[in-house]
PDB file of C-alpha atoms in Angstrom:
ATOM      1  CA  MET A  12      23.918  32.023  26.328  1.00  0.00           C
ATOM      2  CA  ARG A  13      23.775  35.428  24.605  1.00  0.00           C
ATOM      3  CA  ARG A  14      22.297  33.878  21.447  1.00  0.00           C
ATOM      4  CA  ARG A  15      19.574  32.180  23.472  1.00  0.00           C
ATOM      5  CA  THR A  16      18.647  35.518  25.110  1.00  0.00           C
ATOM      6  CA  LEU A  17      18.439  37.269  21.722  1.00  0.00           C
ATOM      7  CA  LEU A  18      16.241  34.492  20.312  1.00  0.00           C
ATOM      8  CA  ALA A  19      13.953  34.675  23.343  1.00  0.00           C
ATOM      9  CA  LEU A  20      13.686  38.466  23.023  1.00  0.00           C
ATOM     10  CA  ALA A  21      12.994  38.246  19.269  1.00  0.00           C
ATOM     11  CA  GLY A  22      10.346  35.570  19.867  1.00  0.00           C
ATOM     12  CA  TRP A  23       8.695  37.658  22.567  1.00  0.00           C
ATOM     13  CA  LEU A  24       8.631  40.763  20.305  1.00  0.00           C
ATOM     14  CA  LEU A  25       7.169  38.741  17.416  1.00  0.00           C
ATOM     15  CA  ALA A  26       4.458  37.296  19.687  1.00  0.00           C
ATOM     16  CA  ALA A  27       3.621  40.787  21.009  1.00  0.00           C
ATOM     17  CA  LEU A  28       3.321  42.171  17.458  1.00  0.00           C
ATOM     18  CA  VAL A  29       1.094  39.283  16.344  1.00  0.00           C
ATOM     19  CA  ALA A  30      -1.142  39.663  19.424  1.00  0.00           C
ATOM     20  CA  THR A  31      -1.430  43.424  18.920  1.00  0.00           C
ATOM     21  CA  GLY A  32      -2.246  43.024  15.226  1.00  0.00           C
ATOM     22  CA  THR A  33      -4.840  40.349  15.974  1.00  0.00           C
ATOM     23  CA  GLY A  34      -6.448  42.545  18.634  1.00  0.00           C
ATOM     24  CA  LEU A  35      -6.613  45.554  16.309  1.00  0.00           C
ATOM     25  CA  ALA A  36      -8.094  43.447  13.505  1.00  0.00           C
ATOM     26  CA  ALA A  37     -10.731  42.026  15.879  1.00  0.00           C
ATOM     27  CA  VAL A  38     -11.728  45.504  17.069  1.00  0.00           C
ATOM     28  CA  GLN A  39     -11.996  46.658  13.438  1.00  0.00           C
ATOM     29  CA  VAL A  40     -14.247  43.708  12.549  1.00  0.00           C
ATOM     30  CA  ILE A  41     -16.577  44.025  15.543  1.00  0.00           C
ATOM     31  CA  GLY A  42     -16.175  47.778  15.954  1.00  0.00           C
ATOM     32  CA  ALA A  43     -19.689  48.540  14.642  1.00  0.00           C
ATOM     33  CA  GLY A  44     -21.112  46.226  17.277  1.00  0.00           C
ATOM     34  CA  LEU A  45     -19.198  48.078  19.981  1.00  0.00           C
ATOM     35  CA  THR A  46     -20.055  51.594  18.846  1.00  0.00           C
ATOM     36  CA  GLY A  47     -23.714  51.077  17.924  1.00  0.00           C
ATOM     37  CA  PRO A  48     -25.734  50.565  14.780  1.00  0.00           C
ATOM     38  CA  ALA A  49     -25.050  53.902  13.064  1.00  0.00           C
ATOM     39  CA  GLY A  50     -21.372  53.102  12.540  1.00  0.00           C
ATOM     40  CA  GLU A  51     -20.650  56.487  11.012  1.00  0.00           C
ATOM     41  CA  VAL A  52     -19.870  59.836  12.518  1.00  0.00           C
ATOM     42  CA  ARG A  53     -21.892  62.810  11.321  1.00  0.00           C
ATOM     43  CA  SER A  54     -20.295  66.215  11.026  1.00  0.00           C
ATOM     44  CA  PRO A  55     -21.761  69.162  12.936  1.00  0.00           C
ATOM     45  CA  ALA A  56     -23.012  70.562   9.605  1.00  0.00           C
ATOM     46  CA  GLU A  57     -24.908  67.317   8.833  1.00  0.00           C
ATOM     47  CA  VAL A  58     -26.485  67.311  12.297  1.00  0.00           C
ATOM     48  CA  ALA A  59     -27.496  70.962  11.904  1.00  0.00           C
ATOM     49  CA  ARG A  60     -29.110  70.217   8.495  1.00  0.00           C
ATOM     50  CA  ALA A  61     -31.019  67.238   9.933  1.00  0.00           C
ATOM     51  CA  LEU A  62     -32.271  69.319  12.839  1.00  0.00           C
ATOM     52  CA  ALA A  63     -33.205  72.247  10.583  1.00  0.00           C
ATOM     53  CA  ALA A  64     -35.221  69.883   8.377  1.00  0.00           C
ATOM     54  CA  THR A  65     -37.333  68.778  11.321  1.00  0.00           C
ATOM     55  CA  PRO A  66     -40.223  70.828  12.657  1.00  0.00           C
ATOM     56  CA  PRO A  67     -40.238  71.353  16.435  1.00  0.00           C
ATOM     57  CA  PRO A  68     -42.002  68.583  18.370  1.00  0.00           C
ATOM     58  CA  ALA A  69     -45.637  68.976  19.305  1.00  0.00           C
ATOM     59  CA  ALA A  70     -46.784  68.997  22.889  1.00  0.00           C
ATOM     60  CA  PRO A  71     -46.789  65.494  24.359  1.00  0.00           C
ATOM     61  CA  SER A  72     -49.950  63.540  23.748  1.00  0.00           C
ATOM     62  CA  ALA A  73     -51.232  60.288  25.126  1.00  0.00           C
ATOM     63  CA  ALA A  74     -49.805  57.253  23.393  1.00  0.00           C
ATOM     64  CA  PRO A  75     -52.301  55.103  21.531  1.00  0.00           C
ATOM     65  CA  SER A  76     -53.351  51.912  23.239  1.00  0.00           C
ATOM     66  CA  GLY A  77     -54.491  48.566  21.988  1.00  0.00           C
ATOM     67  CA  GLY A  78     -51.933  48.439  19.183  1.00  0.00           C
ATOM     68  CA  THR A  79     -53.623  50.959  16.866  1.00  0.00           C
ATOM     69  CA  ALA A  80     -51.383  52.893  14.468  1.00  0.00           C
ATOM     70  CA  SER A  81     -50.966  56.614  14.898  1.00  0.00           C
ATOM     71  CA  PRO A  82     -48.936  59.153  12.913  1.00  0.00           C
ATOM     72  CA  PHE A  83     -46.160  61.004  14.719  1.00  0.00           C
ATOM     73  CA  PRO A  84     -47.206  64.355  16.146  1.00  0.00           C
ATOM     74  CA  THR A  85     -45.931  67.454  14.357  1.00  0.00           C
ATOM     75  CA  LEU A  86     -46.728  71.130  14.596  1.00  0.00           C
ATOM     76  CA  SER A  87     -46.653  71.668  10.851  1.00  0.00           C
ATOM     77  CA  THR A  88     -46.889  69.438   7.808  1.00  0.00           C
ATOM     78  CA  ALA A  89     -44.641  71.749   5.764  1.00  0.00           C
ATOM     79  CA  PRO A  90     -40.876  71.651   6.338  1.00  0.00           C
ATOM     80  CA  PRO A  91     -39.061  74.908   7.077  1.00  0.00           C
ATOM     81  CA  ALA A  92     -38.027  76.963   4.051  1.00  0.00           C
ATOM     82  CA  GLY A  93     -34.913  75.514   2.427  1.00  0.00           C
ATOM     83  CA  ALA A  94     -35.097  72.317   4.486  1.00  0.00           C
ATOM     84  CA  ASP A  95     -34.264  68.912   3.064  1.00  0.00           C
ATOM     85  CA  ASP A  96     -37.603  67.107   3.330  1.00  0.00           C
ATOM     86  CA  SER A  97     -36.066  63.709   2.489  1.00  0.00           C
ATOM     87  CA  ARG A  98     -35.007  63.465   6.177  1.00  0.00           C
ATOM     88  CA  ARG A  99     -37.159  63.464   9.273  1.00  0.00           C
ATOM     89  CA  LEU A 100     -36.373  63.322  12.966  1.00  0.00           C
ATOM     90  CA  VAL A 101     -39.352  61.931  14.874  1.00  0.00           C
ATOM     91  CA  SER A 102     -40.075  61.198  18.522  1.00  0.00           C
ATOM     92  CA  THR A 103     -42.214  58.571  20.209  1.00  0.00           C
ATOM     93  CA  PRO A 104     -42.675  57.705  23.872  1.00  0.00           C
ATOM     94  CA  GLY A 105     -40.108  54.908  23.309  1.00  0.00           C
ATOM     95  CA  GLY A 106     -37.410  56.892  21.545  1.00  0.00           C
ATOM     96  CA  THR A 107     -36.268  59.060  18.664  1.00  0.00           C
ATOM     97  CA  VAL A 108     -35.641  57.992  15.053  1.00  0.00           C
ATOM     98  CA  LEU A 109     -33.905  59.772  12.148  1.00  0.00           C
ATOM     99  CA  ALA A 110     -35.247  58.471   8.821  1.00  0.00           C
ATOM    100  CA  GLU A 111     -34.139  59.306   5.278  1.00  0.00           C
ATOM    101  CA  CYS A 112     -35.707  58.705   1.866  1.00  0.00           C
ATOM    102  CA  ALA A 113     -34.330  58.305  -1.637  1.00  0.00           C
ATOM    103  CA  GLY A 114     -37.344  57.946  -3.903  1.00  0.00           C
ATOM    104  CA  ARG A 115     -39.423  55.093  -2.468  1.00  0.00           C
ATOM    105  CA  GLN A 116     -36.541  53.613  -0.441  1.00  0.00           C
ATOM    106  CA  VAL A 117     -36.298  54.478   3.267  1.00  0.00           C
ATOM    107  CA  TRP A 118     -33.609  53.773   5.835  1.00  0.00           C
ATOM    108  CA  LEU A 119     -33.070  54.610   9.458  1.00  0.00           C
ATOM    109  CA  SER A 120     -29.918  56.704   9.884  1.00  0.00           C
ATOM    110  CA  ALA A 121     -30.030  56.681  13.688  1.00  0.00           C
ATOM    111  CA  TRP A 122     -32.278  55.757  16.596  1.00  0.00           C
ATOM    112  CA  THR A 123     -32.037  56.401  20.313  1.00  0.00           C
ATOM    113  CA  PRO A 124     -34.266  54.872  22.993  1.00  0.00           C
ATOM    114  CA  ALA A 125     -35.962  57.152  25.511  1.00  0.00           C
ATOM    115  CA  GLN A 126     -35.011  56.861  29.162  1.00  0.00           C
ATOM    116  CA  GLY A 127     -36.387  53.579  30.525  1.00  0.00           C
ATOM    117  CA  TYR A 128     -36.463  51.947  27.052  1.00  0.00           C
ATOM    118  CA  ARG A 129     -34.017  49.833  25.075  1.00  0.00           C
ATOM    119  CA  VAL A 130     -33.739  49.030  21.373  1.00  0.00           C
ATOM    120  CA  GLY A 131     -35.237  45.693  20.366  1.00  0.00           C
ATOM    121  CA  GLU A 132     -35.615  44.613  16.767  1.00  0.00           C
ATOM    122  CA  VAL A 133     -34.301  46.827  13.947  1.00  0.00           C
ATOM    123  CA  GLU A 134     -34.959  46.612  10.192  1.00  0.00           C
ATOM    124  CA  ARG A 135     -32.774  49.518   9.126  1.00  0.00           C
ATOM    125  CA  GLY A 136     -33.367  49.440   5.352  1.00  0.00           C
ATOM    126  CA  PRO A 137     -32.977  50.598   2.688  1.00  0.00           C
ATOM    127  CA  ASP A 138     -36.282  49.028   1.762  1.00  0.00           C
ATOM    128  CA  ASP A 139     -39.871  50.057   1.101  1.00  0.00           C
ATOM    129  CA  ASP A 140     -40.268  50.324   4.889  1.00  0.00           C
ATOM    130  CA  ALA A 141     -37.918  50.440   7.884  1.00  0.00           C
ATOM    131  CA  GLU A 142     -38.759  49.533  11.472  1.00  0.00           C
ATOM    132  CA  VAL A 143     -37.372  49.767  14.993  1.00  0.00           C
ATOM    133  CA  THR A 144     -38.929  48.522  18.239  1.00  0.00           C
ATOM    134  CA  PHE A 145     -38.306  50.080  21.647  1.00  0.00           C
ATOM    135  CA  HIS A 146     -38.968  47.953  24.766  1.00  0.00           C
ATOM    136  CA  GLY A 147     -39.438  49.424  28.221  1.00  0.00           C
ATOM    137  CA  SER A 148     -41.487  49.662  31.376  1.00  0.00           C
ATOM    138  CA  GLY A 149     -44.145  51.583  29.443  1.00  0.00           C
ATOM    139  CA  GLY A 150     -44.573  48.681  27.016  1.00  0.00           C
ATOM    140  CA  ARG A 151     -43.378  48.091  23.484  1.00  0.00           C
ATOM    141  CA  ILE A 152     -43.325  50.859  20.863  1.00  0.00           C
ATOM    142  CA  GLU A 153     -43.082  49.728  17.222  1.00  0.00           C
ATOM    143  CA  VAL A 154     -42.004  52.466  14.800  1.00  0.00           C
ATOM    144  CA  GLU A 155     -42.428  52.015  11.035  1.00  0.00           C
ATOM    145  CA  VAL A 156     -41.343  54.510   8.384  1.00  0.00           C
ATOM    146  CA  GLU A 157     -42.263  54.530   4.680  1.00  0.00           C
ATOM    147  CA  CYS A 158     -41.436  57.007   1.913  1.00  0.00           C
ATOM    148  CA  VAL A 159     -44.334  58.814   0.280  1.00  0.00           C
ATOM    149  CA  GLY A 160     -43.399  61.314  -2.400  1.00  0.00           C
ATOM    150  CA  GLY A 161     -39.737  61.114  -1.332  1.00  0.00           C
ATOM    151  CA  ARG A 162     -40.588  62.059   2.271  1.00  0.00           C
ATOM    152  CA  PRO A 163     -40.397  59.863   5.383  1.00  0.00           C
ATOM    153  CA  VAL A 164     -43.875  59.117   6.760  1.00  0.00           C
ATOM    154  CA  PRO A 165     -43.686  57.453  10.184  1.00  0.00           C
ATOM    155  CA  THR A 166     -46.357  55.611  12.170  1.00  0.00           C
ATOM    156  CA  TRP A 167     -46.092  53.906  15.525  1.00  0.00           C
ATOM    157  CA  LYS A 168     -47.959  51.403  17.641  1.00  0.00           C
ATOM    158  CA  ALA A 169     -47.917  51.067  21.407  1.00  0.00           C
ATOM    159  CA  HIS A 170     -48.415  47.654  22.962  1.00  0.00           C
ATOM    160  CA  GLY A 171     -49.184  47.029  26.665  1.00  0.00           C
ATOM    161  CA  ASP A 172     -46.711  46.655  29.495  1.00  0.00           C
ATOM    162  CA  ASP A 173     -44.047  44.125  28.559  1.00  0.00           C
ATOM    163  CA  ASP A 174     -40.378  44.621  29.204  1.00  0.00           C
TER     164      ASP A 174
END
């Protein structure tokens, strides 16, 4: 009887270890899907550099209608002194995007939808252009970023009400 109890206990412990290991492996594999598309944590210093490289946002303006492209609003075309101009944080009515360039290749480091919007399609890059679409009650906002002279150059299009 004692041997049977020990075998049952050993079997139970082995099953618990296998289940725990399988669960941890599954979380590791799908972890990026659980935590969002960025998948990497930025240090406070990296966030500060990205914010310092971005000019303050301009006053809100009316979004374009009819699907015409429009450059992102900025107060200044020149980055602050000492700023890394290969990164750019830009805002649209649908959300905010952080884009980075390396030569002619662009990629989206992060994107966050505005309140009332959600992220639709994403073409993160690196490529000659990167895109993200925000969907919400205000319509669909398509954001495209290209690199010109090693700098991110964003444009966006607003499309009518469709959620």
